[in-house]
Amino acid sequence: TTIQVSSYVSGVIQTVSCDFNTQVKAGQLCAKIDPAPYQIVVDEDQAIVDDAKAQLVKDQANVAYTKVAHERQVRLFSEDSTSRDAVDVALNAYDQAVAQVAVDMATIRQRAATLKAAQINLNYTNIISPVDGTVVSRNVTAGQTVAASLQTPTLFLIATDLTKMQVDTNVSESDIPGAKQGAPATFTVDAFPRRT
């Protein structure tokens, strides 16, 4: 059984740590794509999340202020010291402040999801072996650019268990009578087999 190891993201191969015939374990790093462009996106998205959190703190402070202002207007109205309109304006300001906090929390969730997607893409710059096995094909070198936009390129081919395999070969017809089950093969295979 062979497993194709591909790249989900595009970029320049920075390092290759697995070669033909390398024994690999599941989770082992086989190659690394330059993570710099993806790290920049993660940093930008983290800054956006931090900004959204700061906005939430600011708007929560505004809720506290508008609540106190509304309570003050209600108290003044009960003493006939202000108009009903002033109470309504203060209530409206408080309600808008509460709604803005809800908007801020939704924005944080949205920005956090974008950050998570960027972090996943950054993690994809590590090309790891999904299985234990042996590398039977390496199709990438350091410095090569991998473009994963249209068709995912196969970087490595890993065989999981080389003790179980099927061998397809051409054997000369004259050697067949000498073959016996369980006996080691002693016949030779022609470099250019004859068709019979």
Coordinates of N, CA and C in Angstrom, one line a residue:
T1 N 0.8 -1.2 0.0 CA 0.0 0.0 0.0 C 0.9 1.2 0.0
T2 N 0.6 2.1 -0.9 CA 1.4 3.4 -1.0 C 0.5 4.6 -0.7
I3 N 1.1 5.5 0.0 CA 0.4 6.8 0.4 C 1.1 7.9 -0.4
Q4 N 0.2 8.7 -1.0 CA 0.8 10.0 -1.7 C 0.8 11.1 -0.6
V5 N 1.9 11.7 -0.4 CA 2.0 12.8 0.5 C 2.1 14.1 -0.4
S6 N 1.1 15.0 -0.2 CA 1.0 16.1 -1.1 C 1.1 17.4 -0.2
S7 N 1.0 18.5 -0.9 CA 1.0 19.8 -0.2 C -0.4 20.5 -0.4
Y8 N -0.9 21.0 0.7 CA -2.2 21.7 0.6 C -2.0 23.2 0.3
V9 N -0.8 23.7 0.6 CA -0.5 25.1 0.3 C 0.7 25.3 -0.7
S10 N 0.8 26.4 -1.3 CA 1.8 26.7 -2.2 C 3.0 27.4 -1.6
G11 N 4.2 27.3 -2.2 CA 5.3 28.0 -1.7 C 6.6 27.4 -2.1
V12 N 7.7 27.9 -1.6 CA 9.1 27.4 -1.9 C 9.5 26.4 -0.8
I13 N 9.9 25.2 -1.3 CA 10.4 24.2 -0.4 C 11.7 24.7 0.3
Q14 N 11.6 24.8 1.6 CA 12.8 25.3 2.4 C 13.7 24.2 2.7
T15 N 13.2 23.1 3.2 CA 14.1 21.9 3.6 C 13.4 20.6 3.2
V16 N 14.2 19.6 2.9 CA 13.7 18.3 2.6 C 14.5 17.4 3.6
S17 N 13.8 16.7 4.5 CA 14.4 15.8 5.4 C 14.2 14.3 5.2
C18 N 13.4 14.0 4.2 CA 13.2 12.6 3.8 C 13.7 12.3 2.4
D19 N 14.3 11.2 2.2 CA 14.8 10.9 0.8 C 14.3 9.5 0.5
F20 N 14.6 9.1 -0.7 CA 14.3 7.7 -1.2 C 14.9 6.7 -0.2
N21 N 14.1 5.8 0.2 CA 14.5 4.7 1.1 C 14.5 5.1 2.6
T22 N 14.1 6.3 2.9 CA 14.1 6.7 4.3 C 12.9 6.0 5.1
Q23 N 13.3 5.5 6.3 CA 12.2 4.9 7.1 C 11.6 6.1 7.9
V24 N 10.3 6.2 7.8 CA 9.6 7.4 8.4 C 8.5 6.8 9.4
K25 N 8.2 7.7 10.4 CA 7.2 7.4 11.3 C 6.0 8.4 11.1
A26 N 4.8 8.0 11.5 CA 3.7 8.9 11.3 C 3.9 10.1 12.1
G27 N 3.7 11.3 11.5 CA 4.0 12.6 12.1 C 5.4 13.1 11.9
Q28 N 6.2 12.4 11.3 CA 7.6 12.8 11.1 C 7.6 13.9 10.0
L29 N 8.4 14.9 10.2 CA 8.6 16.0 9.2 C 9.4 15.5 8.0
C30 N 8.9 15.6 6.8 CA 9.6 15.2 5.6 C 10.1 16.4 4.8
A31 N 9.4 17.5 4.8 CA 9.8 18.7 4.1 C 9.1 19.9 4.7
K32 N 9.6 21.1 4.5 CA 9.0 22.3 5.0 C 8.9 23.3 3.9
I33 N 7.7 23.9 3.7 CA 7.5 25.0 2.8 C 7.8 26.3 3.6
D34 N 8.4 27.3 2.9 CA 8.7 28.5 3.6 C 7.5 29.1 4.3
P35 N 7.5 29.2 5.6 CA 6.3 29.6 6.3 C 6.1 31.1 6.4
A36 N 7.1 31.9 6.0 CA 7.0 33.4 6.2 C 5.7 34.0 5.7
P37 N 5.3 33.8 4.5 CA 4.0 34.4 4.0 C 2.8 34.0 4.9
Y38 N 2.8 32.8 5.3 CA 1.7 32.3 6.1 C 1.8 32.8 7.6
Q39 N 3.0 33.0 8.1 CA 3.2 33.6 9.4 C 2.7 35.0 9.4
I40 N 3.0 35.8 8.4 CA 2.5 37.2 8.3 C 1.0 37.3 8.4
V41 N 0.3 36.4 7.7 CA -1.2 36.4 7.7 C -1.7 36.0 9.1
V42 N -1.0 35.1 9.8 CA -1.4 34.7 11.2 C -1.2 35.9 12.1
D43 N 0.0 36.6 11.9 CA 0.2 37.8 12.8 C -0.8 38.9 12.5
E44 N -1.1 39.2 11.3 CA -2.1 40.2 11.0 C -3.5 39.8 11.6
D45 N -3.9 38.6 11.4 CA -5.2 38.1 11.9 C -5.2 38.2 13.5
Q46 N -4.1 37.9 14.1 CA -4.0 38.0 15.5 C -4.2 39.4 16.0
A47 N -3.5 40.3 15.3 CA -3.7 41.8 15.6 C -5.1 42.2 15.4
I48 N -5.8 41.7 14.4 CA -7.2 42.0 14.2 C -8.1 41.5 15.4
V49 N -7.8 40.3 15.8 CA -8.5 39.7 17.0 C -8.3 40.6 18.2
D50 N -7.0 40.9 18.4 CA -6.7 41.8 19.6 C -7.4 43.1 19.6
D51 N -7.5 43.7 18.4 CA -8.2 45.0 18.2 C -9.7 44.8 18.5
A52 N -10.3 43.7 18.0 CA -11.7 43.5 18.3 C -11.9 43.3 19.8
K53 N -11.0 42.6 20.5 CA -11.2 42.4 21.9 C -11.1 43.7 22.7
A54 N -10.1 44.6 22.2 CA -10.0 45.9 22.8 C -11.3 46.7 22.6
Q55 N -11.8 46.6 21.4 CA -13.1 47.3 21.1 C -14.2 46.9 22.0
L56 N -14.2 45.5 22.3 CA -15.3 45.0 23.2 C -15.1 45.6 24.6
V57 N -13.9 45.7 25.1 CA -13.6 46.2 26.5 C -14.1 47.7 26.5
K58 N -13.8 48.4 25.4 CA -14.3 49.8 25.4 C -15.8 49.9 25.4
D59 N -16.4 49.1 24.6 CA -17.9 49.1 24.5 C -18.6 48.6 25.8
Q60 N -17.9 47.7 26.5 CA -18.4 47.3 27.8 C -18.4 48.4 28.8
A61 N -17.3 49.2 28.7 CA -17.2 50.4 29.6 C -18.3 51.4 29.3
N62 N -18.7 51.5 28.0 CA -19.7 52.4 27.6 C -21.1 51.9 28.1
V63 N -21.3 50.6 28.1 CA -22.5 50.0 28.7 C -22.7 50.4 30.1
A64 N -21.6 50.3 30.9 CA -21.6 50.6 32.3 C -22.0 52.1 32.5
Y65 N -21.4 53.0 31.6 CA -21.6 54.4 31.7 C -23.1 54.7 31.4
T66 N -23.6 54.2 30.3 CA -24.9 54.5 29.8 C -26.0 53.9 30.8
K67 N -25.6 52.8 31.4 CA -26.6 52.3 32.4 C -26.7 53.3 33.6
V68 N -25.6 53.8 34.1 CA -25.6 54.7 35.2 C -26.3 56.0 34.8
A69 N -26.0 56.4 33.6 CA -26.7 57.7 33.1 C -28.2 57.5 33.0
H70 N -28.6 56.3 32.5 CA -30.1 56.1 32.4 C -30.7 56.0 33.8
E71 N -30.0 55.3 34.8 CA -30.6 55.3 36.1 C -30.6 56.7 36.7
R72 N -29.7 57.5 36.4 CA -29.7 58.9 36.9 C -30.9 59.7 36.4
Q73 N -31.1 59.5 35.1 CA -32.3 60.2 34.5 C -33.6 59.7 35.0
V74 N -33.7 58.4 35.3 CA -34.9 57.9 35.9 C -35.1 58.5 37.3
R75 N -34.1 58.6 38.1 CA -34.2 59.2 39.4 C -34.6 60.6 39.3
L76 N -34.0 61.4 38.4 CA -34.3 62.8 38.2 C -35.8 63.0 37.8
F77 N -36.2 62.0 36.9 CA -37.6 62.1 36.4 C -38.6 61.9 37.6
S78 N -38.2 60.9 38.5 CA -39.1 60.7 39.6 C -39.2 61.9 40.5
E79 N -38.2 62.7 40.5 CA -38.2 64.0 41.3 C -38.7 65.2 40.5
D80 N -39.2 64.9 39.3 CA -39.7 66.0 38.4 C -38.6 67.0 38.1
S81 N -37.4 66.5 37.9 CA -36.2 67.4 37.6 C -35.7 67.2 36.2
T82 N -36.3 66.3 35.4 CA -36.0 66.2 34.0 C -37.2 65.7 33.2
S83 N -37.1 65.7 31.9 CA -38.2 65.4 31.1 C -38.2 63.9 30.8
R84 N -39.4 63.4 30.3 CA -39.5 62.0 29.9 C -38.6 61.7 28.7
D85 N -38.5 62.7 27.8 CA -37.6 62.6 26.7 C -36.2 62.3 27.1
A86 N -35.7 63.0 28.1 CA -34.3 62.8 28.6 C -34.1 61.3 29.1
V87 N -35.1 60.8 29.7 CA -35.1 59.4 30.2 C -35.1 58.5 29.0
D88 N -35.9 58.7 28.0 CA -35.9 57.9 26.8 C -34.6 57.9 26.0
V89 N -34.0 59.1 25.9 CA -32.7 59.2 25.2 C -31.6 58.4 26.0
A90 N -31.6 58.5 27.3 CA -30.7 57.8 28.1 C -30.9 56.2 27.9
L91 N -32.2 55.8 27.9 CA -32.5 54.4 27.7 C -32.0 53.9 26.3
N92 N -32.3 54.8 25.3 CA -31.9 54.4 24.0 C -30.3 54.3 23.9
A93 N -29.6 55.2 24.5 CA -28.1 55.1 24.5 C -27.7 53.8 25.2
Y94 N -28.3 53.4 26.3 CA -28.0 52.2 27.0 C -28.3 51.0 26.1
D95 N -29.4 50.9 25.5 CA -29.8 49.8 24.6 C -28.8 49.7 23.4
Q96 N -28.4 50.8 22.9 CA -27.5 50.7 21.7 C -26.1 50.2 22.2
A97 N -25.7 50.6 23.4 CA -24.4 50.2 23.9 C -24.4 48.7 24.2
V98 N -25.6 48.2 24.7 CA -25.7 46.7 24.9 C -25.6 46.0 23.6
A99 N -26.3 46.5 22.6 CA -26.3 45.9 21.2 C -25.0 45.9 20.6
Q100 N -24.2 47.0 20.9 CA -22.9 47.1 20.3 C -21.9 46.0 20.9
V101 N -22.1 45.7 22.2 CA -21.3 44.7 22.8 C -21.6 43.3 22.2
A102 N -22.9 43.1 21.8 CA -23.2 41.8 21.2 C -22.6 41.8 19.8
V103 N -22.6 42.9 19.1 CA -21.9 43.0 17.8 C -20.4 42.7 17.9
D104 N -19.8 43.3 18.9 CA -18.4 43.1 19.2 C -18.0 41.6 19.4
M105 N -18.9 40.9 20.2 CA -18.6 39.5 20.5 C -18.7 38.7 19.2
A106 N -19.7 39.0 18.4 CA -19.8 38.3 17.1 C -18.6 38.5 16.2
T107 N -18.1 39.8 16.2 CA -17.0 40.1 15.4 C -15.7 39.4 15.9
I108 N -15.6 39.2 17.2 CA -14.5 38.5 17.8 C -14.5 37.1 17.3
R109 N -15.7 36.4 17.3 CA -15.8 35.1 16.9 C -15.5 34.9 15.4
Q110 N -15.9 35.9 14.6 CA -15.6 35.9 13.2 C -14.1 36.0 12.9
R111 N -13.5 37.0 13.6 CA -12.0 37.2 13.5 C -11.2 36.0 14.0
A112 N -11.7 35.4 15.1 CA -11.0 34.2 15.6 C -11.1 33.0 14.6
A113 N -12.2 32.9 13.9 CA -12.3 31.9 12.9 C -11.3 32.1 11.7
T114 N -11.2 33.4 11.3 CA -10.2 33.7 10.3 C -8.8 33.4 10.7
L115 N -8.5 33.8 12.0 CA -7.2 33.5 12.6 C -6.9 32.0 12.6
K116 N -7.9 31.2 13.0 CA -7.7 29.7 13.0 C -7.4 29.2 11.6
A117 N -8.1 29.7 10.6 CA -7.9 29.3 9.2 C -6.4 29.6 8.8
A118 N -6.0 30.8 9.2 CA -4.6 31.2 8.8 C -3.6 30.3 9.6
Q119 N -3.9 29.9 10.8 CA -3.0 29.1 11.6 C -3.0 27.7 10.9
I120 N -4.1 27.2 10.5 CA -4.1 25.9 9.8 C -3.3 25.9 8.6
N121 N -3.4 27.0 7.7 CA -2.5 27.1 6.6 C -1.0 27.1 6.9
L122 N -0.7 27.8 8.0 CA 0.7 27.9 8.5 C 1.1 26.5 8.9
N123 N 0.3 25.7 9.5 CA 0.7 24.3 9.9 C 0.9 23.5 8.7
Y124 N 0.1 23.7 7.6 CA 0.3 22.9 6.4 C 1.6 23.1 5.7
T125 N 2.4 24.1 6.1 CA 3.8 24.3 5.6 C 4.7 23.2 6.0
N126 N 4.3 22.5 7.1 CA 5.1 21.3 7.5 C 4.5 20.1 6.8
I127 N 5.3 19.5 5.9 CA 4.9 18.3 5.2 C 5.3 17.1 6.0
I128 N 4.3 16.4 6.6 CA 4.6 15.3 7.5 C 4.1 14.0 6.9
S129 N 4.7 12.9 7.4 CA 4.3 11.6 6.9 C 3.0 11.2 7.7
P130 N 2.0 10.8 7.0 CA 0.8 10.4 7.7 C 0.8 9.0 8.3
V131 N 1.8 8.2 7.8 CA 1.9 6.8 8.2 C 3.3 6.4 8.5
D132 N 3.5 5.2 9.2 CA 4.8 4.6 9.3 C 5.1 3.9 8.0
G133 N 6.3 4.0 7.5 CA 6.6 3.3 6.2 C 8.0 3.7 5.7
T134 N 8.1 3.5 4.4 CA 9.4 3.7 3.7 C 9.1 4.6 2.5
V135 N 9.9 5.7 2.4 CA 9.8 6.6 1.2 C 10.3 5.8 0.0
V136 N 9.4 5.6 -1.0 CA 9.8 5.0 -2.2 C 9.9 5.9 -3.4
S137 N 9.5 7.2 -3.2 CA 9.7 8.2 -4.2 C 9.7 9.5 -3.6
R138 N 10.7 10.4 -4.0 CA 10.7 11.8 -3.6 C 10.7 12.6 -4.9
N139 N 9.7 13.5 -5.0 CA 9.5 14.3 -6.2 C 9.7 15.8 -6.0
V140 N 10.5 16.1 -5.0 CA 10.7 17.5 -4.6 C 12.2 17.7 -4.1
T141 N 12.7 18.9 -4.4 CA 14.0 19.3 -3.9 C 13.9 20.7 -3.2
A142 N 14.9 21.0 -2.3 CA 14.9 22.3 -1.6 C 15.1 23.4 -2.7
G143 N 14.3 24.4 -2.5 CA 14.3 25.5 -3.5 C 13.3 25.5 -4.5
Q144 N 12.6 24.3 -4.7 CA 11.6 24.1 -5.7 C 10.3 24.8 -5.2
T145 N 9.6 25.4 -6.2 CA 8.3 26.0 -5.8 C 7.2 25.0 -6.1
V146 N 6.3 24.9 -5.0 CA 5.2 24.0 -5.1 C 3.9 24.8 -5.3
A147 N 3.2 24.5 -6.4 CA 1.9 25.3 -6.6 C 0.8 24.3 -6.4
A148 N 0.0 24.6 -5.3 CA -1.1 23.7 -5.0 C -2.4 24.2 -5.4
S149 N -2.5 25.1 -6.3 CA -3.7 25.8 -6.7 C -4.7 24.9 -7.4
L150 N -4.2 24.3 -8.5 CA -5.2 23.6 -9.3 C -5.1 22.1 -9.0
Q151 N -4.0 21.5 -9.1 CA -3.8 20.1 -8.8 C -2.8 19.9 -7.8
T152 N -3.1 19.1 -6.7 CA -2.2 18.9 -5.6 C -1.0 18.1 -6.1
P153 N 0.2 18.6 -5.9 CA 1.4 17.9 -6.4 C 1.7 16.8 -5.3
T154 N 2.2 15.6 -5.8 CA 2.6 14.6 -5.0 C 4.1 14.8 -4.7
L155 N 4.5 15.0 -3.4 CA 5.8 15.3 -3.1 C 6.6 14.0 -2.7
F156 N 5.9 13.1 -2.0 CA 6.5 11.9 -1.6 C 5.5 10.7 -1.8
L157 N 6.1 9.5 -2.0 CA 5.3 8.3 -2.1 C 5.8 7.4 -1.0
I158 N 5.0 7.0 -0.1 CA 5.4 6.2 1.1 C 4.7 4.9 1.0
A159 N 5.5 3.8 1.1 CA 5.0 2.5 1.2 C 4.8 2.1 2.6
T160 N 3.7 1.6 3.0 CA 3.4 1.3 4.4 C 4.1 0.0 4.9
D161 N 4.1 -1.0 4.1 CA 4.6 -2.3 4.5 C 5.3 -3.0 3.3
L162 N 6.6 -3.0 3.3 CA 7.3 -3.5 2.1 C 7.4 -5.1 2.2
T163 N 6.9 -5.7 3.3 CA 6.9 -7.1 3.3 C 5.8 -7.7 2.5
K164 N 4.8 -6.9 2.2 CA 3.7 -7.3 1.4 C 3.7 -6.5 0.1
M165 N 4.1 -7.2 -1.0 CA 4.1 -6.5 -2.3 C 3.8 -7.5 -3.4
Q166 N 3.5 -6.9 -4.5 CA 3.3 -7.7 -5.7 C 4.3 -7.3 -6.7
V167 N 5.0 -8.2 -7.3 CA 6.1 -7.9 -8.2 C 5.6 -8.3 -9.6
D168 N 5.7 -7.4 -10.5 CA 5.3 -7.7 -11.9 C 6.7 -7.7 -12.7
T169 N 6.9 -8.8 -13.4 CA 8.2 -9.0 -14.1 C 8.0 -9.8 -15.4
N170 N 9.0 -9.7 -16.2 CA 9.0 -10.6 -17.4 C 10.0 -11.7 -17.2
V171 N 9.6 -12.9 -17.5 CA 10.5 -14.1 -17.3 C 10.6 -14.8 -18.7
S172 N 11.8 -15.2 -19.0 CA 12.0 -16.0 -20.2 C 11.3 -17.3 -20.1
E173 N 10.6 -17.7 -21.2 CA 9.8 -19.0 -21.1 C 10.7 -20.2 -20.8
S174 N 11.9 -20.1 -21.3 CA 12.8 -21.3 -21.0 C 13.2 -21.4 -19.6
D175 N 13.1 -20.4 -18.8 CA 13.4 -20.5 -17.3 C 12.2 -21.0 -16.5
I176 N 11.0 -21.0 -17.0 CA 9.9 -21.4 -16.2 C 9.9 -22.8 -15.7
P177 N 10.4 -23.8 -16.5 CA 10.4 -25.2 -15.9 C 11.3 -25.3 -14.7
G178 N 12.3 -24.4 -14.6 CA 13.2 -24.5 -13.4 C 12.7 -23.9 -12.2
A179 N 11.6 -23.2 -12.2 CA 11.0 -22.5 -11.1 C 10.2 -23.5 -10.2
K180 N 10.4 -23.5 -8.9 CA 9.7 -24.4 -8.0 C 9.2 -23.6 -6.8
Q181 N 8.0 -23.9 -6.4 CA 7.4 -23.2 -5.2 C 8.3 -23.3 -4.0
G182 N 8.6 -22.2 -3.3 CA 9.3 -22.2 -2.1 C 10.8 -22.2 -2.3
A183 N 11.3 -22.4 -3.6 CA 12.7 -22.4 -3.9 C 13.2 -21.0 -4.2
P184 N 14.4 -20.6 -3.9 CA 14.9 -19.3 -4.3 C 15.0 -19.2 -5.8
A185 N 14.7 -18.1 -6.4 CA 14.8 -17.9 -7.8 C 16.2 -17.9 -8.2
T186 N 16.6 -18.8 -9.2 CA 17.9 -18.9 -9.7 C 18.0 -18.5 -11.2
F187 N 16.9 -18.2 -11.8 CA 16.9 -17.8 -13.2 C 17.2 -16.3 -13.3
T188 N 17.6 -16.0 -14.5 CA 18.0 -14.6 -14.8 C 16.9 -14.0 -15.7
V189 N 16.7 -12.7 -15.5 CA 15.8 -11.9 -16.3 C 16.5 -11.2 -17.4
D190 N 16.1 -11.3 -18.6 CA 16.8 -10.6 -19.7 C 16.5 -9.1 -19.6
A191 N 17.5 -8.3 -19.9 CA 17.4 -6.9 -19.9 C 16.3 -6.5 -20.9
F192 N 16.2 -7.2 -22.0 CA 15.2 -7.0 -23.1 C 14.5 -8.3 -23.3
P193 N 13.4 -8.5 -22.5 CA 12.7 -9.8 -22.6 C 12.1 -10.1 -23.9
R194 N 12.1 -11.3 -24.3 CA 11.5 -11.7 -25.6 C 10.1 -12.0 -25.4
R195 N 9.3 -11.7 -26.5 CA 7.9 -12.0 -26.4 C 7.7 -13.3 -27.1
T196 N 7.0 -14.3 -26.3 CA 6.8 -15.6 -26.9 C 5.3 -16.0 -26.9

